[in-house]
Amino acid sequence: MKRLYYILLAITPLFSFGQQYVLTPNGLADSMDITKDYLVITEEDKTADELYEICRKNLYTISQNTNIKVIGEIANEYIRYSMEVPTIAVIKKLGVGLIAEAYFDVEIRFKDGRIRHQVTNLRMPFRGDDMNQLSLTGSKWGGWAVFDKKGNVSLKDQKLQIENYFNQSVADLLKLTENDNNDDW
């Protein structure tokens, strides 16, 4: 039953949109081409100006219960913001529950009919413990790492939790661009 749950959880984003992130030892990457550390979302019937305005107007809706701070923007070209997520992954081992928070930057670039979404500077410290963090790669004995030094997944559940968070953020962004007539009240 647990295996079925994880399979359903992993394929759910595929039904909502075509582009999704996959977590690699180097960070987030496009699941279709892991050499790209960004996603390109197509919205062929919208101009860069329209896409920018939709994202700018709904920036706090995209952020899913996080602290958000705009750190750079050029009108109709890009928005760069910094985010804090209170819980991105939970590790339960030997009766101990460790909660990993996340701090990262997101850059959204706009062209006619396309949005480029990129996550950078991902850092995942444990709540209440800035000295230790959930890292992407590392040794089993050197702390908590999603991947071991050979690139094999060592924390499958946490890898899935992180991927689901970012894929849901992109799905929310896509929903906003498709349903921009929310001013009709």
Coordinates of C-alpha atoms in Angstrom, one line a residue:
M1 CA 0.0 0.0 0.0
K2 CA 2.8 2.4 0.9
R3 CA 4.5 1.7 -2.5
L4 CA 1.2 2.5 -4.3
Y5 CA 0.9 5.8 -2.4
Y6 CA 4.4 6.9 -3.5
I7 CA 3.8 5.9 -7.1
L8 CA 0.6 8.0 -7.2
L9 CA 2.3 10.9 -5.4
A10 CA 5.1 10.8 -7.9
I11 CA 2.9 10.8 -11.1
T12 CA 0.3 13.3 -9.9
P13 CA 2.2 16.3 -11.2
L14 CA 2.3 14.7 -14.7
F15 CA -1.5 15.0 -15.0
S16 CA -1.5 18.7 -14.1
F17 CA 1.4 20.0 -16.4
G18 CA 4.1 18.6 -18.6
Q19 CA 7.2 20.2 -17.0
Q20 CA 8.4 19.2 -13.6
Y21 CA 11.5 19.3 -11.5
V22 CA 13.5 16.3 -10.4
L23 CA 16.0 16.5 -7.5
T24 CA 19.6 15.5 -8.6
P25 CA 22.8 15.5 -6.6
N26 CA 23.5 18.9 -8.2
G27 CA 20.1 20.4 -7.3
L28 CA 16.8 20.8 -9.1
A29 CA 16.7 20.0 -12.8
D30 CA 14.2 19.6 -15.6
S31 CA 12.9 16.0 -15.5
M32 CA 12.9 15.9 -19.3
D33 CA 16.5 17.2 -19.6
I34 CA 18.6 17.0 -16.4
T35 CA 21.3 19.2 -17.9
K36 CA 18.9 22.2 -17.5
D37 CA 18.4 23.6 -14.0
Y38 CA 15.2 25.4 -15.0
L39 CA 11.8 24.7 -16.4
V40 CA 10.2 26.4 -19.4
I41 CA 6.4 26.7 -19.2
T42 CA 4.7 27.5 -22.4
E43 CA 1.6 29.8 -22.6
E44 CA 1.4 30.5 -26.3
D45 CA -1.6 32.9 -26.2
K46 CA 0.0 35.3 -23.8
T47 CA 2.7 38.0 -24.3
A48 CA 5.7 38.5 -22.1
D49 CA 4.0 41.7 -20.6
E50 CA 0.8 39.7 -19.8
L51 CA 2.7 36.9 -18.2
Y52 CA 4.8 39.3 -16.1
E53 CA 1.7 41.1 -14.9
I54 CA 0.0 37.9 -13.9
C55 CA 3.0 36.7 -11.9
R56 CA 3.7 40.1 -10.3
K57 CA 0.0 40.5 -9.3
N58 CA -0.2 36.9 -7.8
L59 CA 3.3 36.5 -6.5
Y60 CA 2.2 35.9 -2.9
T61 CA -0.4 33.3 -4.1
I62 CA 2.4 31.3 -5.8
S63 CA 4.5 31.1 -2.6
Q64 CA 2.4 28.5 -0.6
N65 CA 2.6 29.7 3.0
T66 CA 6.1 31.0 2.9
N67 CA 7.9 34.2 3.6
I68 CA 8.8 35.9 0.4
K69 CA 10.9 39.0 -0.5
V70 CA 11.4 40.4 -3.9
I71 CA 15.2 41.0 -4.5
G72 CA 15.2 42.1 -8.1
E73 CA 12.9 42.8 -11.0
I74 CA 12.9 44.4 -14.4
A75 CA 9.4 45.1 -15.7
N76 CA 8.2 42.6 -18.3
E77 CA 11.6 40.7 -18.2
Y78 CA 12.1 39.0 -14.9
I79 CA 11.3 38.8 -11.2
R80 CA 13.7 37.4 -8.7
Y81 CA 12.7 36.7 -5.1
S82 CA 13.9 35.0 -2.0
M83 CA 11.7 32.5 -0.1
E84 CA 11.7 30.8 3.3
V85 CA 9.7 27.5 3.6
P86 CA 9.0 26.5 7.2
T87 CA 8.8 22.7 6.4
I88 CA 10.2 21.2 3.1
A89 CA 11.0 17.8 4.4
V90 CA 10.7 15.7 7.6
I91 CA 13.0 12.9 8.6
K92 CA 11.8 10.4 11.1
K93 CA 14.5 8.0 12.3
L94 CA 14.9 6.2 15.6
G95 CA 11.9 8.0 17.1
V96 CA 13.4 11.4 16.3
G97 CA 11.6 13.8 13.9
L98 CA 13.9 16.4 12.2
I99 CA 12.2 19.2 10.3
A100 CA 14.1 20.7 7.4
E101 CA 13.3 24.3 6.5
A102 CA 14.3 25.7 3.1
Y103 CA 15.8 29.0 2.0
F104 CA 16.2 29.6 -1.7
D105 CA 15.9 32.1 -4.6
V106 CA 13.5 31.9 -7.5
E107 CA 13.9 33.6 -10.8
I108 CA 11.1 33.9 -13.2
R109 CA 11.9 35.2 -16.7
F110 CA 9.3 36.1 -19.4
K111 CA 9.2 35.9 -23.2
D112 CA 6.2 35.9 -25.4
G113 CA 4.4 32.6 -24.8
R114 CA 7.0 31.3 -22.3
I115 CA 8.0 31.5 -18.7
R116 CA 11.4 30.3 -17.4
H117 CA 11.3 29.2 -13.7
Q118 CA 14.6 28.6 -11.9
V119 CA 15.4 27.8 -8.3
T120 CA 18.9 28.6 -7.0
N121 CA 20.8 28.8 -3.7
L122 CA 18.8 26.0 -2.0
R123 CA 19.7 25.6 1.6
M124 CA 17.9 23.3 4.0
P125 CA 18.9 23.7 7.7
F126 CA 17.1 21.8 10.4
R127 CA 14.6 23.8 12.5
G128 CA 16.3 25.1 15.6
D129 CA 19.7 23.9 14.5
D130 CA 21.6 26.2 12.0
M131 CA 24.8 24.1 12.3
N132 CA 23.2 21.0 10.7
Q133 CA 21.3 20.8 7.5
L134 CA 19.8 18.4 5.0
S135 CA 22.3 18.4 2.2
L136 CA 22.0 17.1 -1.3
T137 CA 25.1 14.9 -1.3
G138 CA 27.3 13.5 1.4
S139 CA 28.3 10.6 3.5
K140 CA 25.9 8.5 5.6
W141 CA 28.2 9.1 8.5
G142 CA 28.6 12.9 7.9
G143 CA 25.0 14.0 8.5
W144 CA 21.8 13.9 6.6
A145 CA 22.1 13.8 2.8
V146 CA 19.5 13.0 0.1
F147 CA 22.1 11.4 -2.1
D148 CA 25.3 9.5 -1.2
K149 CA 28.7 10.4 -2.6
K150 CA 28.1 8.0 -5.6
G151 CA 24.8 9.8 -6.5
N152 CA 22.5 7.1 -5.2
V153 CA 19.3 8.2 -3.4
S154 CA 19.7 7.6 0.4
L155 CA 16.6 9.5 1.6
K156 CA 13.8 8.6 -0.9
D157 CA 10.9 10.0 1.1
Q158 CA 12.7 13.3 1.6
K159 CA 13.7 13.5 -2.1
L160 CA 10.0 13.1 -3.0
Q161 CA 8.9 15.7 -0.5
I162 CA 11.2 18.3 -1.9
E163 CA 10.3 17.5 -5.5
N164 CA 6.6 17.7 -4.7
Y165 CA 7.0 21.1 -3.1
F166 CA 8.7 22.6 -6.1
N167 CA 6.5 20.9 -8.6
Q168 CA 3.4 22.1 -6.8
S169 CA 4.7 25.7 -6.9
V170 CA 5.2 25.4 -10.7
A171 CA 1.7 23.9 -11.0
D172 CA 0.2 26.8 -9.1
L173 CA 2.0 29.2 -11.3
L174 CA 0.6 27.5 -14.4
K175 CA -2.9 27.6 -12.9
L176 CA -2.6 31.4 -12.5
T177 CA -1.6 31.9 -16.1
E178 CA -4.5 29.8 -17.3
N179 CA -7.1 31.4 -15.1
D180 CA -6.3 35.0 -15.2
N181 CA -9.9 36.2 -15.2
N182 CA -10.2 36.1 -11.5
D183 CA -11.1 39.8 -11.4
D184 CA -14.6 38.8 -12.5
W185 CA -16.5 39.3 -9.2

